[in-house]
Coordinates of C-alpha atoms in Angstrom, one line a residue:
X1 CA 59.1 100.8 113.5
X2 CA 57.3 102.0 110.4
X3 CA 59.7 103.9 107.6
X4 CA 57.1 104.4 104.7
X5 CA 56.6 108.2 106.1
X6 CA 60.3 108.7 106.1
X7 CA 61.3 107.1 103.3
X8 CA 60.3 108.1 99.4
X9 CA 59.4 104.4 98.1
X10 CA 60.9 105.1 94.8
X11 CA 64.1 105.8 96.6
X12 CA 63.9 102.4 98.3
X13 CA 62.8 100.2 95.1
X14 CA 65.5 102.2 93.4
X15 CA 68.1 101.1 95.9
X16 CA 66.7 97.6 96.4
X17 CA 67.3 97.3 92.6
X18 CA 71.1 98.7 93.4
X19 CA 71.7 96.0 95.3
X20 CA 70.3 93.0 93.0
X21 CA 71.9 94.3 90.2
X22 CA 75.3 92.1 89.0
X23 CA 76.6 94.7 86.7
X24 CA 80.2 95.8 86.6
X25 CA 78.5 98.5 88.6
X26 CA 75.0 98.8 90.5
X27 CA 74.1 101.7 88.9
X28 CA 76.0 101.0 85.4
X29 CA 72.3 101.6 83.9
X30 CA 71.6 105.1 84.6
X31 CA 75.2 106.1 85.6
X32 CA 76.3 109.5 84.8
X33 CA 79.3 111.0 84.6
X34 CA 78.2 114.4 85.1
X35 CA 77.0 113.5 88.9
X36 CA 80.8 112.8 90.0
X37 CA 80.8 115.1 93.0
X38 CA 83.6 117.8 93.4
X39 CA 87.3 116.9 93.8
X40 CA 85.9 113.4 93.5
X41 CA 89.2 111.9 92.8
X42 CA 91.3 114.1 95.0
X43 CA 89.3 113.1 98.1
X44 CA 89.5 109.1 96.9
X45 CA 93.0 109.7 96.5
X46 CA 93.3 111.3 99.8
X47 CA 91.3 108.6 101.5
X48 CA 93.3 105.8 100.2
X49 CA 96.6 107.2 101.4
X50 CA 95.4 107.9 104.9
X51 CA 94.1 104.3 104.9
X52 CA 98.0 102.9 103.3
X53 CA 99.8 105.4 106.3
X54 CA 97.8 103.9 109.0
X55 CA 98.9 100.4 107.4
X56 CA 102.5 101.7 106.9
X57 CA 102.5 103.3 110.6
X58 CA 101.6 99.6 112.0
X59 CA 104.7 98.3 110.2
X60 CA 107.0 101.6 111.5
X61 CA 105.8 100.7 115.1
X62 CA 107.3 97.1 114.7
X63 CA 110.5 98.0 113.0
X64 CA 111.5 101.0 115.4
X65 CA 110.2 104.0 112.9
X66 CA 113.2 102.2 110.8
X67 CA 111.5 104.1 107.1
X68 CA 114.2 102.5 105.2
X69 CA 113.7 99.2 105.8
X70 CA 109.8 99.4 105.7
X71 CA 110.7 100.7 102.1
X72 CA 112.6 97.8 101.6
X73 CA 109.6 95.6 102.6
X74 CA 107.1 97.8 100.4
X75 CA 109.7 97.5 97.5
X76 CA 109.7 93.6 97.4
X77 CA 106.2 93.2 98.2
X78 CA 105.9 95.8 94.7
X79 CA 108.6 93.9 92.6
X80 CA 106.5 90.5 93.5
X81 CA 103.4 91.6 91.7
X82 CA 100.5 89.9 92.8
X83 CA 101.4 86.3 92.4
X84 CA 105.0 86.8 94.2
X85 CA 103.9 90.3 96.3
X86 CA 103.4 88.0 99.8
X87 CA 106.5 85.9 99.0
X88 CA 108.6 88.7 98.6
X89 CA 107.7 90.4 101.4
X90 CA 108.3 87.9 103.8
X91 CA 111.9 87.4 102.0
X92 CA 112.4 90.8 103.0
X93 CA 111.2 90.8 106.2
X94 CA 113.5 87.8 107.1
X95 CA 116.2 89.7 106.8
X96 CA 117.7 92.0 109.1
X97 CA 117.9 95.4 107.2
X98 CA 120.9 96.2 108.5
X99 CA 122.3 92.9 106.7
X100 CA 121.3 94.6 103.6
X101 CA 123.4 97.7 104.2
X102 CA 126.3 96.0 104.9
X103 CA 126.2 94.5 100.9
X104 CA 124.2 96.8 99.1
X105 CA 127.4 97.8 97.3
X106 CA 127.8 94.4 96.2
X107 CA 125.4 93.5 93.7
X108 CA 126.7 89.7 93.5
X109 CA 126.2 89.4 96.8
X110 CA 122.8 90.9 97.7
X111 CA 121.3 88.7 94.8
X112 CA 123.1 85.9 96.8
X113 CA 121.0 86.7 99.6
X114 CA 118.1 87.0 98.1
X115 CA 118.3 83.7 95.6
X116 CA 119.3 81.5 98.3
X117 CA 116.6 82.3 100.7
X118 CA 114.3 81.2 97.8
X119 CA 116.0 78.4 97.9
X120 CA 117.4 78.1 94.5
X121 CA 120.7 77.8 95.4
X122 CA 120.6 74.3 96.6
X123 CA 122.2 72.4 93.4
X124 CA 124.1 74.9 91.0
X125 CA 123.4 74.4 87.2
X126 CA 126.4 76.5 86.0
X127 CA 129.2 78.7 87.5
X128 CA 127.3 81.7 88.3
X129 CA 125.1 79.8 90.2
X130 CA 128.3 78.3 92.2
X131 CA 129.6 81.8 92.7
X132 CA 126.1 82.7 94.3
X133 CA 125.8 79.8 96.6
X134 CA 129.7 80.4 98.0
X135 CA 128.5 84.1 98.2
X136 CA 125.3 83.2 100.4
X137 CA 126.7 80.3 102.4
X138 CA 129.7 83.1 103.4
X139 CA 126.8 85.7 104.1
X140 CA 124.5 83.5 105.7
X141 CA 127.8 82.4 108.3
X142 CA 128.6 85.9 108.7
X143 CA 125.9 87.3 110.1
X144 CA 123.8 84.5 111.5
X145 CA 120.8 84.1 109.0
X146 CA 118.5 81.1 110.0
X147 CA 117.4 78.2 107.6
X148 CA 114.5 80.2 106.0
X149 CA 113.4 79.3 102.9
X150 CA 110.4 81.0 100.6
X151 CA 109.4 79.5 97.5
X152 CA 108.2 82.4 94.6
X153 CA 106.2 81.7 92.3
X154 CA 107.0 80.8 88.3
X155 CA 103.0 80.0 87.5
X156 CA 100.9 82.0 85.2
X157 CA 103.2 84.5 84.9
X158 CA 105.6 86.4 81.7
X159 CA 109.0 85.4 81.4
X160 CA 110.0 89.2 82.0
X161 CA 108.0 88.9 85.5
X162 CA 109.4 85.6 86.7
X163 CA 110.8 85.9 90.0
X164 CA 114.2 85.6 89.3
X165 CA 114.3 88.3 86.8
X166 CA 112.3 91.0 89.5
X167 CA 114.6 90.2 92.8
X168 CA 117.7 90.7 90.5
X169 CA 116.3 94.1 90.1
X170 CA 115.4 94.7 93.4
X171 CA 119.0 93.9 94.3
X172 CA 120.4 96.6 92.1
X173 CA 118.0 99.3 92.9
X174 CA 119.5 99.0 96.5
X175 CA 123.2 99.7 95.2
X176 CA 122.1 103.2 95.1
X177 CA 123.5 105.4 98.1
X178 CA 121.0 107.1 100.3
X179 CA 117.9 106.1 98.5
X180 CA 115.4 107.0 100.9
X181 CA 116.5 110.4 100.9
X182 CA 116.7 110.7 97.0
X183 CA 112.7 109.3 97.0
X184 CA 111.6 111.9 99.7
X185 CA 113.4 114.3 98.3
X186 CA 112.1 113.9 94.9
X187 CA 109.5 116.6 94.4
X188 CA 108.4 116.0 90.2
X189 CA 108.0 112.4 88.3
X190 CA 110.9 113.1 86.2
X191 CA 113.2 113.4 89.5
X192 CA 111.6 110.0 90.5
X193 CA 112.2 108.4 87.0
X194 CA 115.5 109.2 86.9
X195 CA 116.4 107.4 90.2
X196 CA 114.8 103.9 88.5
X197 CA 115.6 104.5 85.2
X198 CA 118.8 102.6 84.9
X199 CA 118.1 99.9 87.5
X200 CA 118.0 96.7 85.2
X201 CA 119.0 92.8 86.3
X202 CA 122.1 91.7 86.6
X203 CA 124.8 90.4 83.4
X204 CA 123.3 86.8 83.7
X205 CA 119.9 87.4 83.5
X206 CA 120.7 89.3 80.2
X207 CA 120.7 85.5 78.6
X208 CA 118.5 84.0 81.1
X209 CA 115.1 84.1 82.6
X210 CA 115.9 80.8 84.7
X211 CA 119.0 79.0 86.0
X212 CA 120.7 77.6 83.5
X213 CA 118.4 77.9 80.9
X214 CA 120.1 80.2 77.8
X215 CA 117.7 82.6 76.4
X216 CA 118.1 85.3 73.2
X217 CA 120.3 88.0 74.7
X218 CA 117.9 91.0 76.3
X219 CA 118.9 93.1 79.0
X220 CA 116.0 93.0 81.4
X221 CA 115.3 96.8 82.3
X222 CA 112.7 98.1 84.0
X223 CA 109.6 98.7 81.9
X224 CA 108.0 102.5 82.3
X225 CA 104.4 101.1 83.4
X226 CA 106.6 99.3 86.0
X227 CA 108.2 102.0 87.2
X228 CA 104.7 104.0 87.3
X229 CA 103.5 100.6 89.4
X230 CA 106.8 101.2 92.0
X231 CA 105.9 104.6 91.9
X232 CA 102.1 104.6 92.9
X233 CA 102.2 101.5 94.8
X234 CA 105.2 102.2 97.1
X235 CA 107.1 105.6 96.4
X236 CA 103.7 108.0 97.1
X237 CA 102.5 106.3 99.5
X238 CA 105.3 106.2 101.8
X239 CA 106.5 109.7 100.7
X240 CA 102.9 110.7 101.7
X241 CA 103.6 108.9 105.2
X242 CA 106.5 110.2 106.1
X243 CA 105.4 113.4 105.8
X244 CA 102.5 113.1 108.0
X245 CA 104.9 111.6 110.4
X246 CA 106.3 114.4 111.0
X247 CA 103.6 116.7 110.8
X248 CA 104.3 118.5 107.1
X249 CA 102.1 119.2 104.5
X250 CA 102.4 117.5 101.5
X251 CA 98.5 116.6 100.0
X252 CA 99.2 119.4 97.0
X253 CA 103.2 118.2 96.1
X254 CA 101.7 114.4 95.9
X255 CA 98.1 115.2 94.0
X256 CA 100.5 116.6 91.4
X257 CA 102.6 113.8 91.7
X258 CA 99.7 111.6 90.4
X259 CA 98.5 114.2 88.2
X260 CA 101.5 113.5 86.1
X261 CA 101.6 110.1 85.8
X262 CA 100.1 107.9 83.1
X263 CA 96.5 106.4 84.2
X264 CA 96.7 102.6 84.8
X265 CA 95.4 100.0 82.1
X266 CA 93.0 97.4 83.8
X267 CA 89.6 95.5 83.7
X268 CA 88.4 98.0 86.0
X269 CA 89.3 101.5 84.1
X270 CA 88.2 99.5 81.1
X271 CA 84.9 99.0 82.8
X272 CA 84.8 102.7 83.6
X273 CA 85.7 103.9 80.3
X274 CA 82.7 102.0 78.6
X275 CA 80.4 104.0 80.9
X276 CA 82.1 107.5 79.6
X277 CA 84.5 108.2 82.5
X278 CA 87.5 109.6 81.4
X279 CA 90.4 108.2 82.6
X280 CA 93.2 110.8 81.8
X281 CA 96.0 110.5 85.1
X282 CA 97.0 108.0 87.6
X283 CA 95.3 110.5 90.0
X284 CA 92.0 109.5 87.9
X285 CA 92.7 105.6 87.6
X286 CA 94.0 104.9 91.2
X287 CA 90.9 107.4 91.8
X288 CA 88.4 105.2 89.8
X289 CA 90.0 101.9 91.0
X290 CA 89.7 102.2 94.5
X291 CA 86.0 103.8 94.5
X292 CA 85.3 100.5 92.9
X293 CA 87.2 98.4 95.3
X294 CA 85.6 100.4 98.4
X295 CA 82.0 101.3 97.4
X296 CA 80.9 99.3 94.0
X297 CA 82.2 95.8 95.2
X298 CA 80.1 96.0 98.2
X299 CA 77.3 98.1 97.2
X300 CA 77.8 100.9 99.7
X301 CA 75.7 103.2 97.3
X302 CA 74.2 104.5 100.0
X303 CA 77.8 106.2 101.1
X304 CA 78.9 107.2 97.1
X305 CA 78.7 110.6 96.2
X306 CA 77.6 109.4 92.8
X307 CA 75.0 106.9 94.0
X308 CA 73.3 109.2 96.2
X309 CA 72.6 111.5 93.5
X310 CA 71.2 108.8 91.9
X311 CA 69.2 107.6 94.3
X312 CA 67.4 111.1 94.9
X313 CA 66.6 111.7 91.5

């Protein structure tokens, strides 16, 4: 089958050169930001949550359309960051959510729960680390919890982002009543601040970043970038799920929602920015991020708005 009547040549070497090209970008050369199409980064945005529902939808399926709990697995996975993000998922997931309703009023013991599934509980170092063990070993006989044990990760990461320090949080977010109501319910980003706001680690930690090891006293709060992370990464996405669940409109309420969040700081906006994109809003960042991810990475120019402009000029 012969093309060279179909196809402009230029258009071809043009493209062929796209896909040579080991840039941060293939078209990082003659890229310009005035040939971002239309609602470019609403339609990105729009994409990506479709493709996180139908994700989320496979996970409501398997736990009987149970929202809370799949929040509770989309929380840990969130609190884990990438090195931990697996690992705490399947802590999560091992447990019965219903398990974690029963003690979500009880701090001491849901971090119990949680630590001794890591397996960290296994030799105490001082006598908070004794109370936990009694507290999971009673727990773990209560309700019938297996012998599971998951092993987070310490490596290559900030002593404010060890393991410890981020399921002690995760533990007291859940002492708040009805939480899946107040996140759907939340309708700005200063409603959804407030509700993680004041979630911090437990007393210990406020000395400690590992067992037994004393550190300078320093409550361990949540950082604002982290609770723009919880926010983008788990909160709108589910919020955005659960409302096509049901068959509601909500593309406007959650655009907004992004609108008004600070844009992410990565490699990748970084990359962007030296190329003139402006990067003012998480709606622009998680915009920018996954256009990268879905089209740049592999070199799909050929279905981005921006590189098919390109290509025809």
């Amino acid at each position: 089958m012969e093309l060279k009547d179909y196809i402009d040549e230029n258009i071809f070497r043009k493209y062929e050169k796209f896909v040579d090209e080991e840039e941060f970008i293939a078209c990082e050369n003659i890229f310009d930001t005035e040939k971002i199409p239309v609602n470019f980064h609403e339609e990105n945005i729009l994409k990506k949550l479709d493709e996180k529902s139908s994700e989320l939808e496979q996970s409501l399926i398997h736990y009987k359309n149970n929202f809370e709990a799949v929040l509770f697995h989309s929380f840990a996975y969130s609190f884990g960051l990438k090195v931990n993000a697996h690992i705490f998922r399947q802590i999560a997931e091992s447990i019965d959510y219903s398990i974690i309703n029963k003690i979500r009023q009880n701090p001491i013991q849901h971090e119990a729960l949680l630590f001794g599934i890591s397996g960290w509980l296994n030799e105490p170092q001082d006598d908070q680390m004794k109370i936990w063990k009694r507290e999971f070993e009673f727990i773990k006989a209560k309700f019938s919890i297996p012998d599971l044990t998951f092993h987070p990760k310490f490596l290559r990461l900030r002593p404010p982002n060890f393991p410890t320090i981020r399921l002690s949080q995760l533990a007291d977010l859940y002492k708040h009543q009805n939480l899946f109501s107040k996140i759907m319910e939340a309708k700005t980003a200063d409603q959804l601040y407030n509700i993680f706001g004041s979630i911090k680690a437990s007393e210990y930690w406020n000395s400690h970043f590992n067992f037994g090891n004393i550190s300078k006293v320093h409550p361990k709060t949540l950082s604002k970038e982290f609770i723009d992370l919880l926010i983008l990464n788990t909160v709108l996405p589910l919020k955005y799920a659960y409302h096509r669940y049901h068959h509601e409109e909500i593309t406007d309420e959650i655009i907004e929602l992004y609108k008004s969040i600070s844009a992410e700081k990565n490699t990748i906006i970084t990359g962007w920015k030296k190329l003139g994109q402006e990067v003012a809003n998480a709606l622009e960042s998680q915009s920018m991020i996954y256009h990268h991810k879905t089209n740049c990475e592999t070199k799909n120019c050929l279905a981005c708005g921006i590189g098919f402009k390109l290509l025809k000029e």
